[in-house]
């Protein structure tokens, strides 16, 4: 007797050999980046008590209202984790980690579950890598995290990325903003979608990330949080922006960016892609600060920030054919004196985690640049006696066929910024 074939649950996918190799290559790179930034891996259960997510992510969010795989087992309500932050926060509190170390940097990876409508890049079982920092109020660490992610995408050949940042402020700013939003939406509430009408009383901030056509006009004219932000929150946001500017990370302030989870305070960010086969599900990473969550879940007041990325989306977005070999910065010295300096430059860049090769065989500039192209280098540094005498080098953008003089003392910073701008071009 032959039975009817049984397929996988809708929105949950097999990953077959061949694809698994791509996953492994990507994950090895991700782990390498987290390790280099001082994150240590934590593994928490896939199932958590349902109230953890209801309290952490918040009632009135899509995740809690509509998407959780919840069930009762022996009278205990539990849920397949829809994300990793709430579980990490629970473990941080449960094991009294705050008393053992002043700042904690954790990373995690694994499957998450959300009952969303399946589409390309949107699944019901999907896979995240995430990092969380507990015990540091920022804004330095906020900028460092965003810079780490931009650098990582460069390494993964994910091009055409946009970095969006915003602040939601602390509790005072949020309360004021909530009132302003209610005042804005209330007079025209009959024109809003049913979901947004309901959220006007339960969770007005959520209206801002409604995808419903009927809501878009009212959302476009909604007040910005930056109109009501208090001095401390503004100082924090300005600090983040100054650090990002100093690091040369291009970003856009998007005052409508509120993110889909309720635990966020102050900094929020998203990295969106448009390259590769990524379709409408273009959010590659999302994250932000959640300074109130640890206390909300029964721990001591502890500032925190984190992000998570969707592995499936990164794989759709990358254009790398051979994942994930980072093209080196190519250093081309002309003459004996320059060769010595080239080695010093390369050591400096490698110290910053930038893959660098020095062309040691000499020859004409043209032949050296041919070798740079063969390595798919995007940037070359050219230096000869003339450059050494004026304390500078030539920085060549090999794709754009442009070059400029850069003072030797500014070189590392300029290179890091030039590489970051390649990701965000
Ligand atoms: P999230 O924005 O809900 O944030 O998810 C982070 C990333 O997970 C998204 O940018 C996307 O790449 C991926 N993702 C989310 N839902 C799906 C889906 N249905 N299918 C495929 N990929 C998906 C969080 O989860 C927060 N826990 C991030 C965080 C950590 N904030 C602070 N710390």
Short mmCIF file of C-alpha atoms and ligand atoms in Angstrom, two decimals:
data_model
loop_
_atom_site.label_atom_id
_atom_site.label_comp_id
_atom_site.label_asym_id
_atom_site.label_seq_id
_atom_site.Cartn_x
_atom_site.Cartn_y
_atom_site.Cartn_z
CA UNK A 1 0.00 0.00 0.00
CA UNK A 2 1.43 3.38 -0.91
CA UNK A 3 0.79 6.38 1.32
CA UNK A 4 0.28 10.02 0.35
CA UNK A 5 3.49 12.04 0.39
CA UNK A 6 3.97 14.26 3.41
CA UNK A 7 5.60 17.63 2.88
CA UNK A 8 7.39 19.92 5.32
CA UNK A 9 5.32 22.39 7.32
CA UNK A 10 4.54 25.50 5.26
CA UNK A 11 7.22 28.18 5.66
CA UNK A 12 9.77 25.73 7.09
CA UNK A 13 12.52 24.59 4.79
CA UNK A 14 14.98 21.77 4.36
CA UNK A 15 18.55 22.88 3.76
CA UNK A 16 20.15 20.35 1.48
CA UNK A 17 23.84 19.47 1.02
CA UNK A 18 25.31 22.04 -1.33
CA UNK A 19 23.30 24.77 0.37
CA UNK A 20 24.58 23.59 3.73
CA UNK A 21 28.13 24.30 2.55
CA UNK A 22 27.14 27.90 1.77
CA UNK A 23 25.51 28.22 5.18
CA UNK A 24 28.60 26.89 6.89
CA UNK A 25 30.91 29.27 5.04
CA UNK A 26 28.69 32.21 5.97
CA UNK A 27 28.39 31.13 9.59
CA UNK A 28 32.14 30.65 9.93
CA UNK A 29 32.65 34.26 8.81
CA UNK A 30 29.98 35.54 11.18
CA UNK A 31 31.49 33.68 14.15
CA UNK A 32 34.88 35.08 13.27
CA UNK A 33 33.56 38.65 13.32
CA UNK A 34 31.72 38.21 16.64
CA UNK A 35 34.82 36.64 18.22
CA UNK A 36 37.06 39.48 17.04
CA UNK A 37 34.71 41.94 18.77
CA UNK A 38 34.77 40.07 22.09
CA UNK A 39 31.40 38.27 21.93
CA UNK A 40 31.07 34.85 23.54
CA UNK A 41 28.43 32.36 22.49
CA UNK A 42 25.43 31.56 24.66
CA UNK A 43 22.95 28.75 23.88
CA UNK A 44 19.45 29.04 25.28
CA UNK A 45 16.41 26.75 24.79
CA UNK A 46 14.23 26.98 21.69
CA UNK A 47 11.15 26.89 23.92
CA UNK A 48 10.59 29.53 26.60
CA UNK A 49 7.69 30.35 28.93
CA UNK A 50 5.10 32.33 26.94
CA UNK A 51 4.98 35.27 29.43
CA UNK A 52 8.66 35.97 28.69
CA UNK A 53 7.80 37.04 25.15
CA UNK A 54 4.50 38.70 26.07
CA UNK A 55 6.26 40.89 28.63
CA UNK A 56 9.49 41.33 26.68
CA UNK A 57 8.33 41.92 23.12
CA UNK A 58 5.05 43.48 24.23
CA UNK A 59 1.32 43.08 23.70
CA UNK A 60 0.11 44.95 20.65
CA UNK A 61 3.10 43.86 18.54
CA UNK A 62 2.52 41.66 15.50
CA UNK A 63 4.78 38.98 16.92
CA UNK A 64 2.90 38.58 20.20
CA UNK A 65 -0.59 39.22 18.82
CA UNK A 66 -0.46 37.02 15.74
CA UNK A 67 2.72 35.09 15.10
CA UNK A 68 3.75 33.02 18.09
CA UNK A 69 3.78 29.23 18.09
CA UNK A 70 2.37 28.82 21.58
CA UNK A 71 1.08 25.72 23.32
CA UNK A 72 0.35 24.42 26.78
CA UNK A 73 2.33 21.46 28.02
CA UNK A 74 1.40 20.02 31.43
CA UNK A 75 -0.42 23.25 32.31
CA UNK A 76 2.58 25.39 31.45
CA UNK A 77 2.17 27.91 28.58
CA UNK A 78 5.23 27.87 26.35
CA UNK A 79 6.29 29.29 22.99
CA UNK A 80 8.79 28.44 20.28
CA UNK A 81 11.12 31.44 20.45
CA UNK A 82 10.28 34.10 17.83
CA UNK A 83 13.58 35.90 18.54
CA UNK A 84 16.64 35.56 20.76
CA UNK A 85 16.85 38.71 22.88
CA UNK A 86 14.19 37.81 25.46
CA UNK A 87 15.78 34.39 26.09
CA UNK A 88 19.27 35.88 26.37
CA UNK A 89 17.97 38.50 28.83
CA UNK A 90 16.24 35.78 30.87
CA UNK A 91 19.46 33.74 31.03
CA UNK A 92 21.49 36.83 31.96
CA UNK A 93 19.18 37.46 34.92
CA UNK A 94 18.67 33.81 35.91
CA UNK A 95 22.41 33.16 36.20
CA UNK A 96 23.19 36.46 37.96
CA UNK A 97 25.69 37.40 35.25
CA UNK A 98 25.53 41.10 36.20
CA UNK A 99 27.23 40.26 39.51
CA UNK A 100 30.05 38.38 37.77
CA UNK A 101 31.16 40.82 35.10
CA UNK A 102 30.58 44.55 34.52
CA UNK A 103 29.91 44.26 30.79
CA UNK A 104 28.69 41.11 29.05
CA UNK A 105 28.95 40.48 25.31
CA UNK A 106 26.98 37.49 24.11
CA UNK A 107 26.30 36.10 20.66
CA UNK A 108 23.85 33.37 19.71
CA UNK A 109 22.57 31.62 16.64
CA UNK A 110 19.81 29.24 15.70
CA UNK A 111 16.26 28.80 14.46
CA UNK A 112 13.46 31.22 15.33
CA UNK A 113 9.73 30.76 14.67
CA UNK A 114 7.13 33.27 13.55
CA UNK A 115 3.81 32.43 11.93
CA UNK A 116 4.16 35.07 9.21
CA UNK A 117 2.85 34.72 5.65
CA UNK A 118 5.67 32.89 3.85
CA UNK A 119 7.38 34.69 0.95
CA UNK A 120 10.89 34.92 -0.44
CA UNK A 121 13.05 35.95 2.52
CA UNK A 122 10.19 35.47 5.00
CA UNK A 123 9.74 32.08 6.59
CA UNK A 124 8.06 30.52 9.59
CA UNK A 125 11.24 28.83 10.72
CA UNK A 126 14.19 31.10 9.95
CA UNK A 127 17.67 31.42 11.35
CA UNK A 128 19.25 34.31 13.18
CA UNK A 129 22.67 35.24 14.42
CA UNK A 130 22.53 37.93 17.06
CA UNK A 131 24.70 39.77 19.57
CA UNK A 132 23.75 41.45 22.84
CA UNK A 133 25.81 43.73 25.09
CA UNK A 134 24.62 44.07 28.70
CA UNK A 135 25.91 46.74 31.07
CA UNK A 136 27.06 49.49 28.69
CA UNK A 137 24.87 52.54 28.21
CA UNK A 138 26.62 53.73 25.03
CA UNK A 139 26.61 55.56 22.72
CA UNK A 140 30.14 54.41 21.84
CA UNK A 141 29.15 50.73 21.85
CA UNK A 142 26.09 51.55 19.69
CA UNK A 143 28.36 52.98 16.99
CA UNK A 144 30.86 50.18 17.32
CA UNK A 145 28.11 47.62 16.75
CA UNK A 146 26.81 49.33 13.61
CA UNK A 147 30.36 49.69 12.28
CA UNK A 148 30.99 45.98 12.93
CA UNK A 149 27.91 45.10 10.87
CA UNK A 150 28.86 47.34 7.97
CA UNK A 151 32.35 45.84 7.91
CA UNK A 152 30.91 42.35 8.03
CA UNK A 153 28.68 42.97 5.03
CA UNK A 154 31.70 44.18 3.10
CA UNK A 155 33.38 40.90 3.88
CA UNK A 156 30.32 39.00 2.70
CA UNK A 157 30.04 40.89 -0.60
CA UNK A 158 26.65 42.27 0.31
CA UNK A 159 26.44 45.49 -1.69
CA UNK A 160 23.92 48.33 -1.89
CA UNK A 161 23.22 48.50 1.79
CA UNK A 162 21.47 51.33 3.56
CA UNK A 163 22.05 51.99 7.25
CA UNK A 164 19.05 53.58 8.96
CA UNK A 165 19.24 54.91 12.50
CA UNK A 166 16.78 56.57 14.82
CA UNK A 167 16.21 57.12 18.50
CA UNK A 168 13.07 56.34 20.47
CA UNK A 169 14.33 58.11 23.60
CA UNK A 170 13.89 56.92 27.16
CA UNK A 171 10.57 56.46 29.01
CA UNK A 172 9.88 60.23 29.33
CA UNK A 173 10.41 60.90 25.63
CA UNK A 174 8.37 57.85 24.73
CA UNK A 175 5.39 58.91 26.84
CA UNK A 176 5.42 62.35 25.27
CA UNK A 177 5.74 60.86 21.81
CA UNK A 178 2.87 58.48 22.45
CA UNK A 179 0.63 61.43 23.40
CA UNK A 180 1.68 63.36 20.29
CA UNK A 181 0.91 60.38 18.08
CA UNK A 182 -2.52 59.86 19.62
CA UNK A 183 -3.27 63.57 19.09
CA UNK A 184 -2.17 63.19 15.46
CA UNK A 185 -4.06 60.00 14.58
CA UNK A 186 -7.21 60.42 16.69
CA UNK A 187 -9.03 63.09 14.59
CA UNK A 188 -8.87 60.90 11.45
CA UNK A 189 -9.10 57.53 13.06
CA UNK A 190 -12.02 56.41 10.90
CA UNK A 191 -9.70 56.36 7.92
CA UNK A 192 -7.19 54.04 9.60
CA UNK A 193 -7.03 50.26 9.18
CA UNK A 194 -8.74 48.16 11.89
CA UNK A 195 -5.38 47.10 13.31
CA UNK A 196 -4.23 50.71 13.63
CA UNK A 197 -7.57 51.80 15.15
CA UNK A 198 -7.07 49.21 17.84
CA UNK A 199 -3.44 50.20 18.35
CA UNK A 200 -4.43 53.80 18.90
CA UNK A 201 -5.47 52.72 22.39
CA UNK A 202 -3.15 49.74 22.99
CA UNK A 203 0.14 50.75 21.34
CA UNK A 204 0.10 53.89 19.16
CA UNK A 205 3.81 53.68 18.25
CA UNK A 206 3.09 50.47 16.39
CA UNK A 207 0.89 52.35 13.89
CA UNK A 208 4.11 53.78 12.43
CA UNK A 209 5.25 50.40 11.14
CA UNK A 210 1.88 49.41 9.70
CA UNK A 211 2.21 48.19 6.13
CA UNK A 212 -1.50 48.76 5.47
CA UNK A 213 -2.20 51.08 2.48
CA UNK A 214 -4.95 52.92 4.33
CA UNK A 215 -2.53 54.05 7.03
CA UNK A 216 0.24 55.43 4.87
CA UNK A 217 -1.06 58.97 4.41
CA UNK A 218 -1.52 59.54 8.15
CA UNK A 219 1.88 57.95 8.87
CA UNK A 220 3.66 60.20 6.37
CA UNK A 221 2.47 63.33 8.17
CA UNK A 222 2.98 61.97 11.72
CA UNK A 223 5.20 63.95 14.12
CA UNK A 224 8.81 62.85 14.57
CA UNK A 225 10.20 61.62 17.87
CA UNK A 226 12.96 64.18 17.37
CA UNK A 227 10.32 66.90 18.02
CA UNK A 228 9.74 65.73 21.59
CA UNK A 229 13.06 64.19 22.61
CA UNK A 230 14.55 65.25 25.98
CA UNK A 231 18.07 66.61 26.45
CA UNK A 232 19.74 63.41 27.68
CA UNK A 233 18.25 61.33 24.90
CA UNK A 234 19.31 63.89 22.32
CA UNK A 235 22.84 63.95 23.72
CA UNK A 236 22.98 60.17 23.40
CA UNK A 237 21.77 60.28 19.81
CA UNK A 238 24.19 63.08 18.89
CA UNK A 239 26.99 61.02 20.45
CA UNK A 240 26.10 58.01 18.32
CA UNK A 241 26.07 60.15 15.19
CA UNK A 242 29.42 61.75 16.01
CA UNK A 243 31.02 58.31 16.46
CA UNK A 244 29.54 57.05 13.19
CA UNK A 245 30.80 60.16 11.40
CA UNK A 246 34.25 59.68 12.87
CA UNK A 247 34.25 56.04 11.72
CA UNK A 248 33.17 57.10 8.24
CA UNK A 249 30.01 54.97 8.33
CA UNK A 250 27.40 56.46 5.99
CA UNK A 251 23.88 56.32 7.47
CA UNK A 252 20.51 57.97 7.20
CA UNK A 253 18.40 59.19 10.10
CA UNK A 254 14.91 57.79 9.58
CA UNK A 255 12.54 59.35 12.13
CA UNK A 256 9.84 56.77 11.23
CA UNK A 257 12.01 53.80 12.15
CA UNK A 258 10.36 52.33 15.27
CA UNK A 259 11.04 48.57 14.85
CA UNK A 260 8.48 45.86 15.54
CA UNK A 261 9.30 45.01 19.15
CA UNK A 262 8.37 47.05 22.22
CA UNK A 263 11.52 46.72 24.29
CA UNK A 264 13.49 49.37 22.40
CA UNK A 265 14.69 52.62 24.00
CA UNK A 266 16.97 55.26 22.48
CA UNK A 267 19.05 53.89 19.58
CA UNK A 268 17.32 51.75 16.94
CA UNK A 269 18.84 50.74 13.62
CA UNK A 270 18.20 48.64 10.58
CA UNK A 271 20.44 47.64 7.68
CA UNK A 272 18.53 47.16 4.45
CA UNK A 273 19.84 45.63 1.27
CA UNK A 274 18.71 45.76 -2.31
CA UNK A 275 21.31 43.59 -4.03
CA UNK A 276 21.41 39.95 -5.07
CA UNK A 277 18.11 38.10 -5.07
CA UNK A 278 16.71 39.91 -2.09
CA UNK A 279 13.14 40.96 -2.82
CA UNK A 280 10.72 42.93 -0.69
CA UNK A 281 12.02 41.44 2.57
CA UNK A 282 14.96 43.76 2.55
CA UNK A 283 15.71 44.12 6.28
CA UNK A 284 18.96 42.24 6.73
CA UNK A 285 19.60 43.23 10.33
CA UNK A 286 17.61 44.97 12.99
CA UNK A 287 18.53 46.03 16.43
CA UNK A 288 18.69 48.65 19.08
CA UNK A 289 18.99 49.54 22.69
CA UNK A 290 16.66 48.08 25.34
CA UNK A 291 17.71 49.78 28.56
CA UNK A 292 14.50 48.83 30.42
CA UNK A 293 14.11 45.15 29.52
CA UNK A 294 16.34 43.52 32.14
CA UNK A 295 14.51 45.36 34.91
CA UNK A 296 11.13 44.62 33.30
CA UNK A 297 11.99 40.91 33.43
CA UNK A 298 12.95 41.04 37.12
CA UNK A 299 16.69 41.84 36.94
CA UNK A 300 18.63 44.88 38.18
CA UNK A 301 18.54 48.06 36.05
CA UNK A 302 20.96 47.25 33.22
CA UNK A 303 21.45 49.13 29.96
CA UNK A 304 21.68 46.85 26.93
CA UNK A 305 21.89 46.87 23.15
CA UNK A 306 21.85 44.19 20.46
CA UNK A 307 20.86 43.16 16.97
CA UNK A 308 19.97 40.07 15.00
CA UNK A 309 20.37 39.19 11.35
CA UNK A 310 18.49 36.71 9.20
CA UNK A 311 20.86 34.14 7.71
CA UNK A 312 18.49 33.36 4.82
CA UNK A 313 18.30 37.04 3.88
CA UNK A 314 22.06 37.50 3.92
CA UNK A 315 22.41 34.49 1.64
CA UNK A 316 19.87 35.99 -0.76
CA UNK A 317 21.62 39.37 -0.69
CA UNK A 318 25.20 38.32 -1.21
CA UNK A 319 26.54 38.49 -4.72
CA UNK A 320 29.65 36.49 -3.83
CA UNK A 321 30.25 33.58 -6.14
CA UNK A 322 32.91 32.08 -3.96
CA UNK A 323 31.63 32.93 -0.56
CA UNK A 324 33.16 34.73 1.31
CA UNK A 325 36.70 35.66 0.36
CA UNK A 326 37.39 39.26 1.21
CA UNK A 327 39.26 41.04 -1.57
CA UNK A 328 42.44 42.53 -0.14
CA UNK A 329 43.54 46.13 -0.05
CA UNK A 330 46.51 46.13 -2.41
CA UNK A 331 49.66 48.03 -1.49
CA UNK A 332 51.94 48.87 -4.45
CA UNK A 333 55.32 50.37 -3.48
CA UNK A 334 57.51 51.90 -6.14
CA UNK A 335 61.20 51.61 -5.19
CA UNK A 336 63.25 50.46 -2.19
CA UNK A 337 62.29 53.15 0.30
CA UNK A 338 58.61 52.76 -0.39
CA UNK A 339 58.79 48.97 0.05
CA UNK A 340 59.72 49.35 3.73
CA UNK A 341 56.91 51.80 4.34
CA UNK A 342 54.47 49.50 2.49
CA UNK A 343 55.13 46.77 5.05
CA UNK A 344 54.41 49.17 7.91
CA UNK A 345 51.17 50.29 6.25
CA UNK A 346 50.06 46.68 5.70
CA UNK A 347 50.69 45.81 9.34
CA UNK A 348 48.68 48.81 10.45
CA UNK A 349 45.69 47.87 8.26
CA UNK A 350 45.77 44.21 9.24
CA UNK A 351 45.72 45.34 12.87
CA UNK A 352 42.34 46.87 12.03
CA UNK A 353 41.14 43.57 10.59
CA UNK A 354 41.49 44.73 6.99
CA UNK A 355 42.82 42.04 4.65
CA UNK A 356 45.91 43.52 2.99
CA UNK A 357 48.57 42.30 0.57
CA UNK A 358 51.82 44.03 -0.36
CA UNK A 359 53.11 43.59 -3.90
CA UNK A 360 56.73 42.64 -3.31
CA UNK A 361 57.79 41.87 -6.84
CA UNK A 362 57.98 45.45 -8.08
CA UNK A 363 57.67 46.15 -11.79
CA UNK A 364 55.79 48.94 -13.50
CA UNK A 365 52.78 50.50 -11.82
CA UNK A 366 50.61 49.22 -14.64
CA UNK A 367 51.68 45.63 -14.12
CA UNK A 368 51.19 45.92 -10.36
CA UNK A 369 47.66 47.23 -10.82
CA UNK A 370 46.92 44.35 -13.17
CA UNK A 371 47.74 42.03 -10.29
CA UNK A 372 45.48 44.05 -8.00
CA UNK A 373 42.61 43.57 -10.43
CA UNK A 374 43.27 39.85 -10.61
CA UNK A 375 42.78 39.72 -6.82
CA UNK A 376 39.52 41.72 -7.22
CA UNK A 377 40.94 44.42 -4.93
CA UNK A 378 38.72 47.45 -4.70
CA UNK A 379 41.36 49.74 -3.28
CA UNK A 380 45.08 50.14 -3.98
CA UNK A 381 47.61 52.24 -2.13
CA UNK A 382 50.43 53.49 -4.31
CA UNK A 383 53.57 55.10 -2.88
CA UNK A 384 56.96 56.08 -4.27
CA UNK A 385 59.72 58.51 -3.33
CA UNK A 386 57.66 61.57 -4.22
CA UNK A 387 54.82 60.48 -1.92
CA UNK A 388 57.22 59.60 0.89
CA UNK A 389 58.83 63.06 0.65
CA UNK A 390 55.53 64.82 1.11
CA UNK A 391 54.25 62.41 3.81
CA UNK A 392 51.38 61.08 1.72
CA UNK A 393 50.22 58.12 -0.35
CA UNK A 394 47.94 57.77 -3.36
CA UNK A 395 44.65 56.06 -2.68
CA UNK A 396 43.19 54.45 -5.80
CA UNK A 397 39.58 53.42 -6.13
CA UNK A 398 40.02 50.66 -8.68
CA UNK A 399 36.36 50.31 -9.58
CA UNK A 400 35.73 54.02 -10.09
CA UNK A 401 39.17 54.64 -11.68
CA UNK A 402 39.75 57.56 -9.35
CA UNK A 403 42.69 58.46 -7.21
CA UNK A 404 43.58 61.03 -4.60
CA UNK A 405 46.40 61.99 -2.29
CA UNK A 406 45.91 61.09 1.37
CA UNK A 407 48.18 62.25 4.20
CA UNK A 408 50.03 59.24 5.61
CA UNK A 409 48.74 59.98 9.12
CA UNK A 410 45.10 59.74 7.96
CA UNK A 411 45.55 56.59 5.92
CA UNK A 412 44.00 53.92 8.19
CA UNK A 413 40.94 56.00 8.81
CA UNK A 414 40.53 56.86 5.13
CA UNK A 415 40.84 53.23 4.10
CA UNK A 416 38.31 52.04 6.68
CA UNK A 417 35.92 54.76 5.54
CA UNK A 418 36.51 54.01 1.86
CA UNK A 419 35.74 50.32 2.43
CA UNK A 420 32.63 51.17 4.43
CA UNK A 421 31.41 53.45 1.63
CA UNK A 422 31.83 50.60 -0.85
CA UNK A 423 29.25 48.64 1.15
CA UNK A 424 26.88 51.55 1.24
CA UNK A 425 27.43 52.85 -2.27
P1 LIG B 1 13.87 41.54 14.08
O1 LIG B 1 14.00 42.79 13.31
O2 LIG B 1 12.49 41.08 14.40
O3 LIG B 1 14.70 41.77 15.42
O4 LIG B 1 14.62 40.37 13.34
C1 LIG B 1 15.99 40.50 12.97
C2 LIG B 1 16.24 39.94 11.60
O5 LIG B 1 15.76 38.59 11.52
C3 LIG B 1 15.50 40.65 10.46
O6 LIG B 1 16.20 41.80 10.05
C4 LIG B 1 15.50 39.58 9.39
O7 LIG B 1 16.72 39.53 8.70
C5 LIG B 1 15.35 38.31 10.20
N1 LIG B 1 13.93 37.86 10.18
C6 LIG B 1 12.93 38.28 10.98
N2 LIG B 1 11.78 37.64 10.69
C7 LIG B 1 12.05 36.79 9.68
C8 LIG B 1 11.30 35.84 8.91
N3 LIG B 1 10.01 35.60 9.17
N4 LIG B 1 11.94 35.15 7.94
C9 LIG B 1 13.25 35.35 7.67
N5 LIG B 1 14.03 36.23 8.36
C10 LIG B 1 13.44 36.94 9.34
C11 LIG B 1 14.85 40.83 16.41
O8 LIG B 1 14.57 39.66 16.29
C12 LIG B 1 15.53 41.38 17.64
N6 LIG B 1 15.66 40.28 18.63
C13 LIG B 1 16.89 41.96 17.31
C14 LIG B 1 17.58 42.49 18.51
C15 LIG B 1 18.55 41.89 19.22
N7 LIG B 1 17.34 43.65 19.09
C16 LIG B 1 18.11 43.78 20.14
N8 LIG B 1 18.84 42.71 20.25
#
